Coordinates of N, CA and C in Angstrom, one line a residue:
M434 N -9.6 34.7 -12.4 CA -9.4 33.1 -11.6 C -8.6 33.4 -10.4
S435 N -8.9 33.1 -9.2 CA -7.8 33.0 -8.0 C -7.1 32.0 -8.4
E436 N -6.1 32.1 -7.1 CA -4.8 31.2 -6.8 C -5.7 29.6 -6.7
I437 N -6.8 29.8 -5.4 CA -7.3 28.2 -5.1 C -8.2 27.7 -6.2
E438 N -8.8 29.1 -7.0 CA -9.2 28.6 -7.9 C -8.6 27.3 -9.0
K439 N -7.3 28.5 -9.4 CA -6.4 27.9 -10.2 C -6.0 26.2 -9.8
R440 N -5.2 25.6 -8.6 CA -5.0 24.9 -8.3 C -6.1 23.6 -8.4
I441 N -7.5 24.4 -7.7 CA -8.4 23.0 -7.9 C -8.5 22.5 -9.2
A442 N -8.6 23.5 -10.2 CA -8.9 22.7 -11.8 C -7.9 22.1 -12.2
D443 N -6.3 22.6 -11.8 CA -5.2 21.5 -12.1 C -5.5 20.2 -11.5
V444 N -5.7 20.1 -10.0 CA -6.0 18.6 -9.3 C -6.9 17.8 -10.2
R445 N -7.7 18.6 -10.2 CA -8.8 18.1 -10.8 C -8.6 16.9 -12.5
K446 N -7.7 17.9 -12.9 CA -7.2 18.0 -14.7 C -6.0 16.8 -14.0
R447 N -5.8 16.9 -13.1 CA -4.0 15.6 -13.2 C -5.5 14.2 -12.5
M448 N -6.7 14.1 -12.0 CA -7.5 13.2 -11.5 C -7.7 12.8 -12.6
E449 N -8.6 13.4 -13.2 CA -9.2 12.8 -14.6 C -7.9 12.2 -15.6
D450 N -6.7 12.5 -15.6 CA -5.6 12.0 -16.4 C -5.3 10.5 -15.6
A451 N -5.4 10.9 -14.5 CA -5.0 9.4 -13.8 C -6.4 8.3 -14.0
K452 N -7.6 9.2 -13.5 CA -8.4 7.8 -14.1 C -8.0 7.5 -15.3
K453 N -7.9 7.9 -16.2 CA -7.7 7.3 -17.6 C -6.7 6.3 -17.6
R454 N -5.1 6.3 -16.5 CA -4.4 5.5 -16.5 C -4.9 4.3 -16.1
S455 N -5.9 4.6 -14.5 CA -6.1 3.8 -14.1 C -7.2 2.5 -14.7
P456 N -7.1 0.9 -14.8 CA -7.4 -0.2 -15.4 C -8.8 -0.1 -14.8
Y457 N -9.5 0.7 -13.6 CA -10.3 0.6 -12.5 C -11.9 1.6 -13.1
K458 N -11.4 2.9 -13.8 CA -12.1 3.6 -14.4 C -13.2 4.2 -13.2
Q459 N -12.5 3.9 -12.0 CA -13.9 4.4 -11.0 C -13.8 5.9 -11.2
D460 N -14.5 6.5 -10.4 CA -15.2 8.1 -10.1 C -14.4 8.2 -8.8
V461 N -13.7 9.5 -8.5 CA -12.7 9.3 -7.4 C -13.5 11.0 -6.7
T462 N -13.8 10.9 -5.1 CA -14.2 11.6 -4.4 C -13.0 12.9 -4.1
L463 N -13.1 13.8 -4.1 CA -12.1 14.9 -4.0 C -12.2 15.5 -2.4
V464 N -10.7 15.3 -1.6 CA -11.2 15.7 -0.2 C -10.0 16.7 -0.1
A465 N -10.9 18.1 -0.2 CA -10.0 19.4 0.4 C -9.7 19.5 1.4
V466 N -8.5 19.1 1.9 CA -7.9 18.7 3.4 C -7.3 20.5 4.0
T467 N -8.0 20.9 5.2 CA -8.3 22.6 5.3 C -7.3 22.2 7.1
K468 N -6.8 21.6 7.0 CA -6.3 21.6 8.0 C -4.8 23.1 8.3
F469 N -5.1 24.1 9.0 CA -4.2 25.0 9.6 C -4.6 25.9 7.9
H470 N -5.7 25.7 7.3 CA -5.9 27.2 6.3 C -7.7 27.4 7.0
S471 N -7.7 28.7 6.6 CA -8.6 29.7 7.1 C -9.9 29.0 6.5
L472 N -10.8 30.0 8.1 CA -12.5 29.6 7.1 C -12.9 30.1 5.8
A473 N -11.8 31.6 5.5 CA -12.0 32.4 3.9 C -11.4 31.1 3.0
E474 N -10.5 30.6 3.2 CA -9.6 29.8 2.2 C -11.1 28.6 1.8
M475 N -11.4 27.9 3.0 CA -12.3 26.8 2.8 C -13.7 27.5 2.3
E476 N -13.9 28.6 2.4 CA -14.9 29.0 1.8 C -14.9 29.6 0.4
E477 N -13.6 29.4 -0.3 CA -13.3 30.2 -1.4 C -13.0 28.5 -2.4
A478 N -13.1 27.6 -1.7 CA -12.7 26.1 -2.1 C -13.8 25.8 -2.2
I479 N -14.6 25.9 -1.6 CA -16.1 25.5 -1.3 C -16.9 25.8 -2.8
D480 N -16.8 27.5 -3.0 CA -17.3 28.0 -3.9 C -17.2 27.5 -5.6
C481 N -16.0 27.5 -5.3 CA -15.4 26.5 -6.3 C -15.6 25.2 -6.9
G482 N -16.8 24.3 -5.8 CA -17.2 23.3 -6.3 C -16.8 22.5 -5.2
I483 N -15.5 22.3 -4.5 CA -15.3 21.2 -3.1 C -16.8 21.1 -2.3
T484 N -16.6 20.0 -2.4 CA -18.1 19.2 -1.7 C -17.6 18.7 0.0
Y485 N -16.4 18.0 -0.3 CA -15.8 17.0 0.8 C -14.4 18.0 0.9
V486 N -14.5 18.8 2.6 CA -13.5 19.0 3.8 C -12.9 18.2 4.5
G487 N -11.3 17.9 4.6 CA -11.0 16.9 5.3 C -10.5 17.5 6.8
E488 N -10.3 17.4 8.1 CA -9.7 18.0 9.0 C -8.3 16.7 9.8
N489 N -7.6 17.3 10.6 CA -7.1 16.0 11.2 C -6.8 16.8 12.1
R490 N -7.4 17.6 13.2 CA -7.3 17.7 14.2 C -8.7 17.7 14.6
V491 N -9.3 17.5 15.8 CA -10.6 17.7 16.2 C -11.3 19.0 17.1
Q492 N -9.9 19.5 17.3 CA -10.7 20.9 17.8 C -10.7 22.1 16.7
E493 N -10.2 21.8 15.7 CA -9.7 22.4 14.7 C -11.2 22.4 13.6
M494 N -11.2 21.0 14.1 CA -12.6 20.4 13.2 C -13.8 21.0 13.2
E495 N -14.1 21.0 15.3 CA -14.8 21.7 15.9 C -15.0 23.1 15.8
Q496 N -14.3 23.7 15.9 CA -14.2 25.2 15.5 C -14.9 25.8 14.2
K497 N -14.5 24.7 13.0 CA -15.0 24.7 11.5 C -16.1 24.7 11.3
Y498 N -16.6 23.3 12.2 CA -17.8 22.8 11.8 C -19.1 23.9 12.4
R499 N -18.6 24.6 13.6 CA -19.5 25.5 14.1 C -19.4 26.5 13.6
L500 N -18.6 27.3 12.3 CA -18.7 28.8 12.0 C -19.4 28.0 10.7
L501 N -18.7 27.5 10.0 CA -18.9 26.8 8.6 C -20.2 27.1 8.0
Q502 N -21.1 28.4 7.4 CA -22.5 28.3 6.8 C -22.6 27.6 5.5
K503 N -21.5 26.7 4.7 CA -21.7 26.2 3.5 C -22.0 24.9 3.5
P504 N -23.5 24.8 2.8 CA -23.2 22.9 3.3 C -22.0 22.1 2.4
V505 N -21.0 20.4 3.5 CA -20.1 20.0 2.7 C -19.9 19.0 3.4
H506 N -19.2 17.7 3.2 CA -18.9 16.4 3.9 C -18.0 16.6 4.4
W507 N -18.3 16.4 6.2 CA -17.0 16.6 6.4 C -16.2 15.2 6.5
N508 N -15.1 15.6 6.8 CA -14.0 13.6 7.2 C -13.0 14.3 8.0
L509 N -12.7 13.3 8.7 CA -11.7 13.5 9.9 C -10.9 12.3 9.8
Q510 N -9.7 12.8 9.3 CA -8.4 12.0 8.8 C -7.5 11.6 9.5
G511 N -7.0 12.7 10.8 CA -5.9 12.1 11.8 C -6.5 11.4 12.4
H512 N -5.0 11.2 13.7 CA -5.4 9.9 14.7 C -6.1 10.8 15.4
L513 N -7.1 10.2 16.3 CA -8.0 10.1 17.0 C -8.0 9.3 18.5
Q514 N -7.6 10.6 19.4 CA -7.6 9.9 20.3 C -8.8 9.6 21.3
K515 N -8.7 8.8 21.9 CA -9.8 8.5 22.9 C -10.8 9.4 23.7
N516 N -10.2 10.4 24.1 CA -10.6 11.6 25.0 C -11.3 12.4 23.7
K517 N -11.4 12.3 22.7 CA -11.6 13.4 21.9 C -13.3 12.8 21.1
V518 N -13.2 11.6 20.9 CA -14.1 11.0 20.3 C -15.6 11.0 20.3
K519 N -16.1 11.6 21.9 CA -16.8 12.0 22.2 C -17.5 13.2 21.1
K520 N -16.4 14.5 21.3 CA -16.5 15.5 20.4 C -17.3 15.2 19.0
V521 N -16.1 14.2 18.5 CA -16.3 14.2 17.0 C -17.3 12.8 16.5
I522 N -18.3 12.1 17.4 CA -19.4 11.4 17.2 C -20.1 12.6 17.6
A523 N -20.4 13.9 17.8 CA -21.2 14.8 17.7 C -21.4 15.6 16.8
M524 N -20.4 15.3 15.8 CA -20.2 15.9 14.5 C -20.6 15.0 13.4
D525 N -21.6 15.7 12.5 CA -21.7 14.5 11.1 C -20.7 14.4 10.2
C526 N -19.9 13.6 10.4 CA -18.5 13.2 9.4 C -18.5 12.0 9.5
L527 N -17.7 11.4 8.6 CA -16.8 10.2 8.1 C -15.4 10.0 9.0
I528 N -14.9 9.1 10.2 CA -13.8 9.1 10.2 C -13.1 8.0 9.4
H529 N -12.1 8.9 8.6 CA -11.2 8.0 8.2 C -10.1 6.9 9.0
S530 N -9.7 7.4 10.2 CA -8.9 6.7 11.2 C -9.2 6.1 12.4
G531 N -10.2 5.1 11.8 CA -10.5 3.4 12.9 C -8.9 2.7 12.6
D532 N -8.0 3.5 13.6 CA -6.7 2.5 13.1 C -6.5 1.9 14.3
S533 N -7.6 1.3 15.5 CA -6.9 0.7 16.1 C -7.7 0.1 17.2
L534 N -8.4 -1.1 17.5 CA -9.5 -2.2 18.4 C -9.7 -1.4 18.9
S535 N -9.2 -0.6 19.9 CA -9.4 0.2 21.1 C -10.4 1.1 20.7
I536 N -9.3 2.0 19.5 CA -10.5 3.3 19.1 C -11.5 2.6 18.7
L537 N -11.9 1.5 17.8 CA -13.6 1.2 17.2 C -14.0 0.8 18.1
K538 N -13.8 0.5 19.4 CA -14.5 0.1 20.8 C -15.0 1.7 21.3
E539 N -14.1 2.6 21.4 CA -14.8 3.7 22.0 C -15.9 4.2 20.9
I540 N -15.2 4.5 19.5 CA -16.5 4.9 19.1 C -17.9 4.8 18.9
N541 N -17.9 2.9 18.7 CA -18.9 2.2 19.3 C -19.6 2.6 20.8
K542 N -18.7 3.0 21.2 CA -19.4 2.9 22.6 C -20.0 4.4 22.7
R543 N -19.5 5.4 22.2 CA -19.9 6.9 22.1 C -20.9 7.3 21.3
A544 N -21.3 6.2 20.3 CA -21.8 6.3 19.5 C -23.5 6.3 19.6
A545 N -23.1 4.8 20.6 CA -24.2 4.1 21.2 C -24.6 4.8 22.2
A546 N -24.0 5.9 23.1 CA -24.3 6.7 24.2 C -25.5 8.2 23.5
I547 N -26.3 8.0 21.7 CA -25.9 9.0 21.4 C -27.6 8.7 20.5
G548 N -27.6 7.0 20.5 CA -28.5 6.6 19.3 C -28.0 6.6 18.3
K549 N -26.4 6.8 17.6 CA -25.8 7.0 16.3 C -25.0 5.4 16.1
V550 N -25.1 5.6 14.7 CA -24.5 4.8 13.7 C -23.2 5.2 12.8
Q551 N -21.8 5.2 13.3 CA -20.9 6.2 13.0 C -20.2 5.7 12.0
D552 N -20.0 6.1 10.8 CA -19.4 5.6 9.6 C -17.5 5.6 10.0
V553 N -17.2 4.9 9.6 CA -15.9 4.9 9.9 C -15.4 4.0 8.5
L554 N -13.5 4.5 8.4 CA -13.3 3.5 7.5 C -12.0 3.0 8.8
L555 N -11.5 1.8 8.4 CA -10.5 0.8 8.8 C -9.0 1.8 8.2
E556 N -8.2 2.2 9.1 CA -6.7 2.6 8.6 C -6.3 1.7 8.9
F557 N -5.5 1.1 8.0 CA -4.0 0.2 7.7 C -2.9 1.2 7.6
N558 N -2.1 0.3 8.5 CA -0.7 0.5 8.7 C -0.1 -0.2 7.6
I559 N -0.4 -0.6 6.4 CA 0.5 -1.3 5.5 C 2.3 -0.9 5.0
S560 N 2.3 0.0 5.2 CA 4.1 0.2 4.9 C 4.7 -0.1 6.1
G561 N 4.3 0.1 7.3 CA 5.0 -0.6 8.6 C 5.7 0.5 9.0
E562 N 5.8 1.6 8.7 CA 6.0 2.4 9.2 C 6.0 2.9 11.0
E563 N 7.0 3.6 11.9 CA 6.5 3.3 12.8 C 6.0 4.9 13.4
T564 N 6.5 5.6 12.4 CA 5.4 7.3 12.5 C 4.5 6.9 12.6
K565 N 3.7 5.8 11.4 CA 2.4 6.3 11.2 C 1.7 5.4 12.1
H566 N 0.0 5.7 12.0 CA -1.1 4.7 12.9 C -1.4 3.8 12.1
G567 N -2.3 3.5 12.5 CA -2.9 2.5 11.7 C -2.6 0.7 12.4
L568 N -3.4 0.1 11.6 CA -3.7 -1.4 12.0 C -2.6 -2.2 11.1
K569 N -2.1 -3.3 11.9 CA -1.7 -4.1 11.3 C -2.2 -4.6 9.9
P570 N -1.7 -5.4 8.6 CA -2.6 -5.6 7.7 C -2.5 -7.0 8.2
E571 N -1.8 -8.0 9.7 CA -1.9 -9.5 10.2 C -3.4 -8.9 11.1
E572 N -3.6 -8.1 11.1 CA -4.9 -8.2 12.2 C -6.1 -7.6 11.5
F573 N -6.2 -7.9 10.2 CA -7.3 -7.7 8.9 C -8.1 -8.4 9.8
E574 N -8.4 -9.6 10.3 CA -9.2 -10.5 10.2 C -10.1 -9.8 11.8
E575 N -8.9 -9.9 12.2 CA -9.7 -9.6 13.8 C -10.4 -8.6 13.5
A576 N -9.9 -7.5 13.2 CA -10.3 -5.8 13.2 C -12.3 -5.8 12.9
V577 N -12.0 -6.7 11.5 CA -13.2 -6.9 10.4 C -14.6 -7.6 11.7
Q578 N -13.7 -8.6 12.0 CA -15.1 -9.5 13.8 C -15.2 -8.6 14.7
L579 N -14.3 -7.6 15.1 CA -14.9 -6.4 15.7 C -15.8 -6.0 15.0
A580 N -15.5 -5.2 14.4 CA -16.3 -4.0 13.9 C -17.6 -4.9 13.0
K581 N -17.7 -6.1 13.3 CA -19.6 -6.5 12.6 C -20.2 -6.8 14.2
E582 N -19.0 -6.5 15.0 CA -19.6 -6.8 16.4 C -20.8 -5.7 17.0
L583 N -19.8 -4.8 16.2 CA -20.1 -3.2 16.8 C -21.1 -2.8 16.3
P584 N -22.3 -2.9 17.2 CA -23.4 -2.4 16.3 C -23.8 -1.0 16.0
N585 N -22.9 0.3 16.7 CA -22.9 1.7 16.3 C -22.0 2.0 15.6
I586 N -21.1 1.1 14.7 CA -20.3 1.1 13.7 C -20.4 0.6 12.2
C587 N -20.7 1.5 11.2 CA -20.8 1.0 10.0 C -19.7 1.3 9.3
V588 N -18.6 0.3 9.2 CA -17.5 0.6 8.2 C -17.7 0.6 6.5
R589 N -17.3 1.3 6.3 CA -17.5 2.0 4.5 C -16.3 1.8 3.9
G590 N -15.3 1.5 4.7 CA -14.3 1.0 3.8 C -13.0 1.4 3.7
L591 N -11.6 1.5 3.2 CA -10.1 1.5 4.1 C -9.7 2.9 3.7
M592 N -9.0 3.0 4.6 CA -7.6 4.4 4.8 C -6.6 3.7 4.6
C593 N -5.7 4.1 3.5 CA -4.0 4.1 4.2 C -3.7 5.1 3.3
M594 N -2.1 5.2 4.3 CA -0.9 6.1 3.5 C 0.4 5.9 3.0
A595 N 0.8 6.2 2.3 CA 2.2 5.2 1.8 C 2.8 6.1 2.5
P596 N 4.5 5.5 2.0 CA 5.7 6.4 2.5 C 6.2 7.6 2.0
E597 N 6.6 8.9 2.1 CA 7.0 9.8 1.6 C 8.5 9.3 0.2
E598 N 8.2 8.1 -0.3 CA 9.1 7.8 -0.9 C 8.8 7.8 -2.5
G599 N 9.8 7.3 -3.0 CA 9.9 7.0 -4.5 C 8.4 6.5 -5.5
E600 N 8.1 6.2 -6.8 CA 7.2 5.2 -7.4 C 7.5 4.4 -6.8
D601 N 8.6 3.7 -6.5 CA 8.9 2.4 -6.1 C 8.1 1.4 -5.1
V602 N 7.7 2.9 -3.6 CA 7.8 2.1 -2.7 C 6.4 2.1 -2.8
I603 N 6.2 3.9 -3.2 CA 4.4 4.1 -2.9 C 3.2 3.2 -3.7
R604 N 3.9 2.4 -4.8 CA 2.9 2.0 -5.7 C 2.5 0.4 -4.6
P605 N 3.4 -0.2 -4.6 CA 2.9 -1.3 -4.0 C 2.3 -1.4 -2.5
V606 N 2.1 -0.3 -2.1 CA 1.8 -0.2 -0.5 C 0.0 0.4 -1.1
F607 N -0.3 1.4 -2.1 CA -1.3 1.4 -2.7 C -1.8 -0.2 -3.8
K608 N -0.9 -0.9 -4.0 CA -1.8 -1.9 -4.5 C -2.5 -2.9 -3.8
K609 N -1.6 -3.1 -2.4 CA -1.9 -3.8 -2.0 C -3.2 -3.2 -0.5
G610 N -3.2 -2.1 -0.5 CA -4.3 -1.2 -0.1 C -5.9 -1.7 -0.7
H611 N -5.4 -1.6 -2.1 CA -6.9 -2.0 -3.3 C -7.3 -3.1 -2.9
E612 N -6.1 -4.1 -2.8 CA -6.4 -5.7 -2.2 C -7.1 -6.4 -1.7
M613 N -6.6 -5.2 0.2 CA -7.2 -5.7 1.0 C -8.7 -5.0 0.8
W614 N -9.0 -3.6 0.1 CA -10.7 -3.2 0.4 C -11.3 -4.3 -0.3
E615 N -10.8 -4.6 -1.2 CA -11.4 -5.7 -2.3 C -12.2 -7.0 -1.4
K616 N -10.9 -7.3 -0.6 CA -11.3 -8.4 0.4 C -12.5 -8.0 1.3
L617 N -12.2 -6.4 1.7 CA -13.0 -6.4 2.4 C -14.4 -6.2 2.3
K618 N -14.8 -6.4 1.2 CA -16.5 -6.2 0.6 C -16.8 -7.7 0.7
E619 N -16.5 -8.6 1.4 CA -16.4 -9.9 1.3 C -16.9 -10.6 2.4
Y620 N -16.7 -9.5 3.6 CA -17.1 -9.7 4.9 C -18.5 -8.5 5.4
F621 N -18.9 -7.8 5.0 CA -19.8 -7.0 4.7 C -21.0 -6.8 3.4
P622 N -22.0 -6.9 3.9 CA -23.5 -6.4 3.1 C -23.1 -6.0 2.1
K623 N -23.3 -5.9 0.9 CA -22.9 -5.8 -0.5 C -23.5 -4.2 -1.0
G624 N -22.4 -3.4 -1.4 CA -22.7 -2.0 -1.5 C -22.2 -1.3 0.2
Q625 N -21.9 -1.5 0.6 CA -21.8 -1.2 2.0 C -20.4 -0.3 2.2
I626 N -19.4 -1.5 1.6 CA -18.1 -1.0 1.8 C -17.7 -0.5 0.3
S627 N -17.7 1.0 0.4 CA -17.8 1.9 -0.8 C -16.1 2.7 -1.0
I628 N -15.7 2.9 -0.3 CA -14.6 4.0 -0.4 C -13.2 3.4 0.0
L629 N -12.4 3.5 -0.7 CA -10.7 3.4 -0.2 C -10.3 4.8 -0.7
S630 N -9.9 5.1 0.3 CA -9.6 6.4 0.8 C -7.9 6.3 0.3
M631 N -6.9 6.5 -0.6 CA -5.6 6.7 -0.6 C -5.1 7.7 -1.6
G632 N -3.7 8.4 -1.2 CA -3.5 9.4 -1.7 C -3.4 11.0 -1.1
M633 N -2.5 11.7 -1.3 CA -2.6 13.0 -1.0 C -1.8 14.0 -2.1
S634 N -1.3 14.7 -1.5 CA -1.2 15.2 -2.7 C 0.2 15.3 -3.5
G635 N 1.4 14.5 -2.7 CA 2.6 14.4 -3.3 C 2.0 12.8 -3.9
D636 N 0.9 12.1 -3.8 CA 1.2 10.7 -4.5 C -0.4 9.9 -5.2
F637 N -1.2 11.3 -5.2 CA -2.8 11.0 -5.3 C -3.1 10.5 -6.5
E638 N -2.1 10.8 -8.1 CA -2.3 10.5 -8.8 C -1.4 8.7 -9.4
I639 N -0.6 8.4 -8.6 CA -0.2 7.0 -8.4 C -1.4 6.1 -7.2
A640 N -1.9 6.7 -6.7 CA -3.2 5.8 -6.0 C -4.6 6.0 -6.5
I641 N -4.6 6.6 -7.9 CA -5.6 7.0 -8.5 C -5.3 5.5 -9.4
E642 N -4.3 5.8 -9.7 CA -4.0 4.3 -11.0 C -4.0 3.4 -10.4
E643 N -3.9 3.3 -9.3 CA -4.3 1.9 -8.2 C -5.4 1.4 -7.7
G644 N -6.4 2.2 -8.0 CA -8.0 2.0 -7.5 C -8.8 2.8 -6.7
S645 N -7.5 3.8 -6.0 CA -8.3 5.0 -5.3 C -9.4 5.3 -5.7
N646 N -10.3 5.6 -4.6 CA -11.8 6.3 -5.4 C -11.9 7.5 -4.2
M647 N -11.1 8.1 -3.3 CA -11.5 9.0 -2.1 C -9.7 9.6 -1.9
V648 N -9.1 10.9 -3.0 CA -8.0 11.2 -2.4 C -8.1 12.5 -1.3
R649 N -7.1 12.5 -0.3 CA -7.1 13.8 0.6 C -6.3 14.9 -0.1
V650 N -6.3 16.1 -0.7 CA -5.6 17.1 -0.9 C -5.5 17.8 -0.3
G651 N -4.7 18.2 0.2 CA -4.3 20.0 1.0 C -3.0 20.9 0.0
T652 N -2.0 20.3 0.1 CA -0.8 21.3 -0.4 C -1.1 21.5 -1.5
A653 N -1.5 21.1 -2.4 CA -2.3 21.2 -3.9 C -2.8 22.3 -4.3
I654 N -4.1 22.4 -3.0 CA -4.6 22.8 -3.3 C -4.5 24.5 -2.6
F655 N -4.1 24.5 -1.3 CA -4.2 25.6 -0.8 C -2.7 26.3 -0.6
G656 N -1.5 25.5 -1.1 CA -0.5 25.8 -0.4 C 0.1 25.4 0.4
A657 N 1.6 25.6 1.0 CA 2.4 25.5 1.9 C 1.3 25.5 3.0
R658 N 1.2 24.4 4.7 CA 0.7 25.2 5.2 C 2.0 26.6 6.0
D659 N 1.4 26.9 7.6 CA 2.3 27.4 7.8 C 2.2 27.5 9.5
Y660 N 2.9 26.2 10.3 CA 2.9 25.1 11.5 C 2.7 26.6 12.2
T661 N 3.7 27.7 11.8 CA 3.8 29.2 13.2 C 2.7 29.4 14.1
R662 N 1.6 29.6 12.8 CA 0.6 30.7 13.0 C -0.6 30.0 13.9
G663 N -1.1 28.9 13.9 CA -2.0 28.2 14.2 C -2.8 28.4 13.7
V664 N -4.1 28.0 13.7 CA -5.0 28.1 12.7 C -6.1 29.5 13.1
N665 N -5.9 30.5 11.9 CA -6.4 31.6 12.0 C -8.0 31.2 11.3
L666 N -8.9 31.1 12.1 CA -10.5 31.5 11.8 C -10.7 32.8 10.9

């Protein structure tokens, strides 16, 4: 058994244990975050049963999207700049980072240009950290109303990140995220709001306990990233 295979098995075990502790008993999708990891590592993870992969940078995702021959569900979770939207829309992926009113409008514009309805998550900066992107919780109503008026966007759920602090700080953020996700369901057709993307390598168990049904895990699967080497495809 390879190191990646061992880590995936460990993550899945921890996910199952967290689900048992969660009052929601929800199914949870594991997104393997592959940024700064090689195509070979991605392929190994896919061979171990991974079906969802996540990227943070459009350029890296574009390269891997073109080269990867194995079937996966692609997820873009990093902050999306307006000048990169056209490239993302051309790929078949879920955009997690609907993090501003202006980017929602740009996604709609670019999707309309190619006759596509783009799936997105509304990203909220619930913790209020200046270093994080995301809509403010007080922008909830405005963001929802705008999204409903944009015909080439389909809101599928909500995404948020918690601070890298203790459980007493992390848990309330995820609890609030779940509350906002439940509220989001009131504004869209039944079944449309199905994804609550919360939790990364350091906090996915808490996120699952608080109702997350999609976790974005990179380091716990692939090990620490070497940001100095760039992308080694």
